[in-house]
XYZ file of C-alpha atoms in Angstrom:
93
model
C 83.960 55.849 95.073
C 85.069 53.259 92.559
C 87.489 54.005 89.736
C 84.742 53.760 87.095
C 82.547 56.248 89.003
C 85.446 58.722 89.240
C 86.072 58.313 85.528
C 82.398 58.880 84.680
C 82.197 61.948 86.924
C 85.336 63.444 85.367
C 83.982 62.737 81.887
C 80.637 64.407 82.712
C 82.509 67.461 84.020
C 84.561 67.720 80.815
C 81.433 67.344 78.694
C 79.671 70.084 80.689
C 82.653 72.430 80.303
C 82.692 71.760 76.569
C 78.951 72.486 76.265
C 79.428 75.787 78.108
C 82.310 76.720 75.831
C 80.418 75.829 72.664
C 77.292 77.676 73.764
C 79.233 80.819 74.732
C 78.184 83.936 72.878
C 80.332 87.012 72.379
C 78.312 90.152 71.709
C 80.155 93.143 70.266
C 79.019 96.764 70.182
C 79.264 98.924 67.061
C 82.294 100.631 68.575
C 84.033 97.317 69.158
C 83.275 96.207 65.585
C 84.702 99.492 64.320
C 87.836 98.910 66.404
C 88.286 95.466 64.845
C 87.676 96.756 61.310
C 90.319 99.452 61.832
C 92.940 96.907 62.878
C 92.391 96.870 66.626
C 92.015 93.941 68.993
C 89.116 93.267 71.369
C 89.450 91.020 74.405
C 86.418 89.047 75.604
C 85.993 86.816 78.623
C 84.320 83.419 78.225
C 82.064 81.889 80.905
C 84.924 79.496 81.711
C 87.045 82.498 82.723
C 89.366 82.304 79.726
C 90.142 85.475 77.799
C 90.083 85.444 73.996
C 91.331 88.053 71.554
C 89.165 88.948 68.583
C 90.798 90.588 65.574
C 90.350 90.965 61.844
C 92.031 88.390 59.644
C 95.131 89.584 57.814
C 94.196 87.384 54.858
C 91.670 88.604 52.296
C 88.706 86.373 51.470
C 89.365 84.192 48.451
C 85.842 84.667 47.099
C 83.147 87.279 47.408
C 80.545 86.669 50.101
C 77.751 84.389 48.914
C 74.975 86.484 50.449
C 74.201 89.994 49.310
C 74.361 91.633 52.736
C 72.574 94.883 53.451
C 75.621 96.449 55.129
C 79.105 96.378 53.615
C 82.556 97.111 55.034
C 84.352 99.667 52.871
C 87.423 101.863 53.239
C 86.238 105.395 52.428
C 89.537 107.262 52.871
C 90.171 107.638 49.120
C 86.562 108.670 48.513
C 86.785 111.292 51.291
C 90.004 112.708 49.785
C 88.278 113.125 46.405
C 85.097 114.657 47.817
C 86.726 116.903 50.461
C 90.292 117.715 49.289
C 90.621 120.816 51.510
C 90.226 118.695 54.627
C 93.340 116.712 53.644
C 95.480 119.537 52.247
C 96.361 121.381 55.445
C 92.827 121.906 56.677
C 89.966 124.218 55.763
C 90.911 127.911 55.622
């Protein structure tokens, strides 16, 4: 095999690996999304065999989302304390 053929074959292999990486899809369950939202980390395996960690950003968004999404992420702890104070003051008696 000539040097140029080896080069072309290696290049095609790299291009194929890149296409597989770019077309990889990571599907998360509701439980996994909840884990991420609450500060946890999810590990996912790519088709190439590499493992990636998925976590929430520690930086707040600079601007509000452009789209008005149907579902929102909200911290309800303060709301729960106001609506159900006995649950947070030593339990229900």
